[in-house]
Amino acid sequence: MSVHTDVPAGRPVLLRGGTVLTMDGTHQVLPAADVLVEGDRIAAVGTGLTAPEGAVEIDASGGVVLPGMIDTHRHMWQTAMRGYGADWTLTQYFVWYYLESGRHFRPQDVRAGNLLAAAEAIDAGVTTCVDWSHGLQTVEHAEAAVDALRTIPGRFVLAYGNLQQGPWEWSTSADFQAFARRQIDAADDRLAFQMAFDVTGDPAFPEKAAYEVARELGIPVTTHAGVWGATNDDGIRMAHEAGFLDETSVFVHAATLSTDSYHRIAASGGSVSVATESEQSAGQGYPPTWALRAHGIPVSLSMDTSVWWSGDLFSAMRSTLGADRSREHLEAHARGETITHLSLRAEQVVEWATRGGARALGRDADLGSIEVGKKADVVLLKNEHSPVSFPILNPYGHVAFQAQRGDVHTVLVDGQVVKHEHRLVGVDLPAIRREVAQTVEHLQRTLGDEAWAKGMYPDRAKTSQVDNPYQYSDYRH
Ligand SMILES: [Zn+2]
């Protein structure tokens, strides 16, 4: 039997004796506390709770219990190409996916990537993930994406996009609109629906038509904004002036924007999905949390794509702390000053990884914190075999800088145990492996060996070494 199913479904679950990061309004941290889950809800939080009849008890002592993490921007369809673009810049990514190879993805390839990404998400304690799905060339591709998201027991948002066409083209097609209406009718709190497209800054603002479709359908729009060389202030200004921005608008990256754009985002109530590892290595701009904090813009975190990076939010929290602090030190040093007290604390990135995501998705009332009555999306970090698992002195610091996906012991989504004792429950990983292998084989065959290798290993940039006056190469002469 390849599918791990040792936790009976439908029974109450009691996580006993963990350090509970509630992420509630006052960020209460409860040492040695219990979390009781009944049905799809958190039924009780406290010490010495009585286990109801038939409850499954999980020993959380020595571990940290936190709300399920929420990723607000991940191109899940690309996960079948895991790690392929490790040495890419954004330019190489655009060439490969937008111009050359993205069109070779068949519906079953989108499905394979989504299955793997979804399994990867819940395995890492990411209980809600926005599938920024811009590989949907046809409605058949979209059906395949949905099929995968309905197969893996996580919580997802399908953000529909199609990088092979302008948003004004695909969004106004009868095919898309019929699919969207079906999807909106079928939406529940496990699978929501949005639109995903970018606004290039063309003064004719052709994306206006897509915004109008979204308004007509009553669904949020997420855009890549402030991406160096791709999207800029004009896109924000036009969408704002046309009245399309509101608290449901999620701007991904928002890294190279003017103060005016940040003012517009802040005033409209929208939020920014920061993908620090992506911004640092692909080149969208400096990871913007330092600017977002100054403008009071709400933040959530994301991992962007596993074609470069791993889909866990531990990396996102860690790199975001590093980038924000790095910027603060660098700017101070340029003024001849020393930072003696940091602005961004570990507690804040844990908030962004949990509650920040819930707010961005309009789900703050029932996701993002461990409070009685909220949906039971819960993560237990505990790894008795790891020397990094103790002591836990500063629980936020532990989550942000010490923990990693291998420490994710138990995950609940909607009250259902989807990972237990470090193993996914009810996920057929060997079957996903077979589907992903077929996708890789198809792409490799379609591209041919040469293009495949060239795509993976772009030419290295020339670097020149500076002259060193202490190395006198002519000295011996
Ligand atoms: Zn992206």
Coordinates of N, CA, C and O and ligand atoms in Angstrom, one line a residue, residues 73-75 78 93 132 134 224 252-253 275 278 284 304-305, ligand 1:
H73 N 0.9 33.2 -4.1 CA 1.4 33.3 -5.5 C 2.3 32.2 -5.8 O 3.5 32.2 -5.4
R74 N 1.8 31.2 -6.5 CA 2.6 30.1 -6.9 C 2.2 29.5 -8.2 O 1.0 29.2 -8.3
H75 N 3.1 29.5 -9.1 CA 2.8 28.9 -10.5 C 2.9 27.4 -10.4 O 3.9 26.8 -10.8
Q78 N 4.1 24.8 -13.0 CA 5.5 24.7 -13.4 C 6.3 23.7 -12.6 O 7.5 23.5 -12.8
Y93 N 13.5 33.1 -17.9 CA 12.2 32.5 -17.6 C 11.2 32.9 -18.6 O 10.4 32.1 -19.1
W132 N -1.3 30.5 -9.1 CA -1.3 31.6 -10.1 C -1.0 31.0 -11.5 O 0.1 30.8 -11.9
H134 N -1.0 30.7 -15.0 CA -1.0 31.4 -16.2 C -0.5 30.5 -17.4 O -0.1 31.0 -18.4
H224 N 1.1 40.6 -11.4 CA 2.6 40.9 -11.2 C 2.8 42.4 -11.4 O 2.6 42.9 -12.5
V252 N 1.7 41.2 -6.9 CA 2.8 40.3 -6.7 C 4.1 41.0 -7.0 O 4.3 41.7 -8.0
H253 N 5.1 40.9 -6.1 CA 6.4 41.5 -6.1 C 6.4 43.0 -5.7 O 7.0 43.4 -4.7
A275 N 7.7 37.8 -2.8 CA 8.4 36.5 -3.0 C 9.9 36.7 -3.0 O 10.5 36.8 -4.0
S278 N 12.5 34.9 -5.0 CA 12.3 35.2 -6.5 C 12.9 36.6 -6.8 O 13.7 36.7 -7.7
Q284 N 13.3 41.0 -10.2 CA 12.2 41.9 -10.3 C 12.4 43.3 -9.7 O 11.7 44.3 -10.0
D304 N 6.4 31.7 -5.5 CA 6.5 32.0 -6.9 C 6.5 30.7 -7.8 O 5.5 30.3 -8.4
T305 N 7.6 30.0 -7.8 CA 7.7 28.8 -8.7 C 8.8 27.8 -8.3 O 9.9 28.3 -8.0
Ligands
ZN1 ZN 5.0 34.9 -10.5

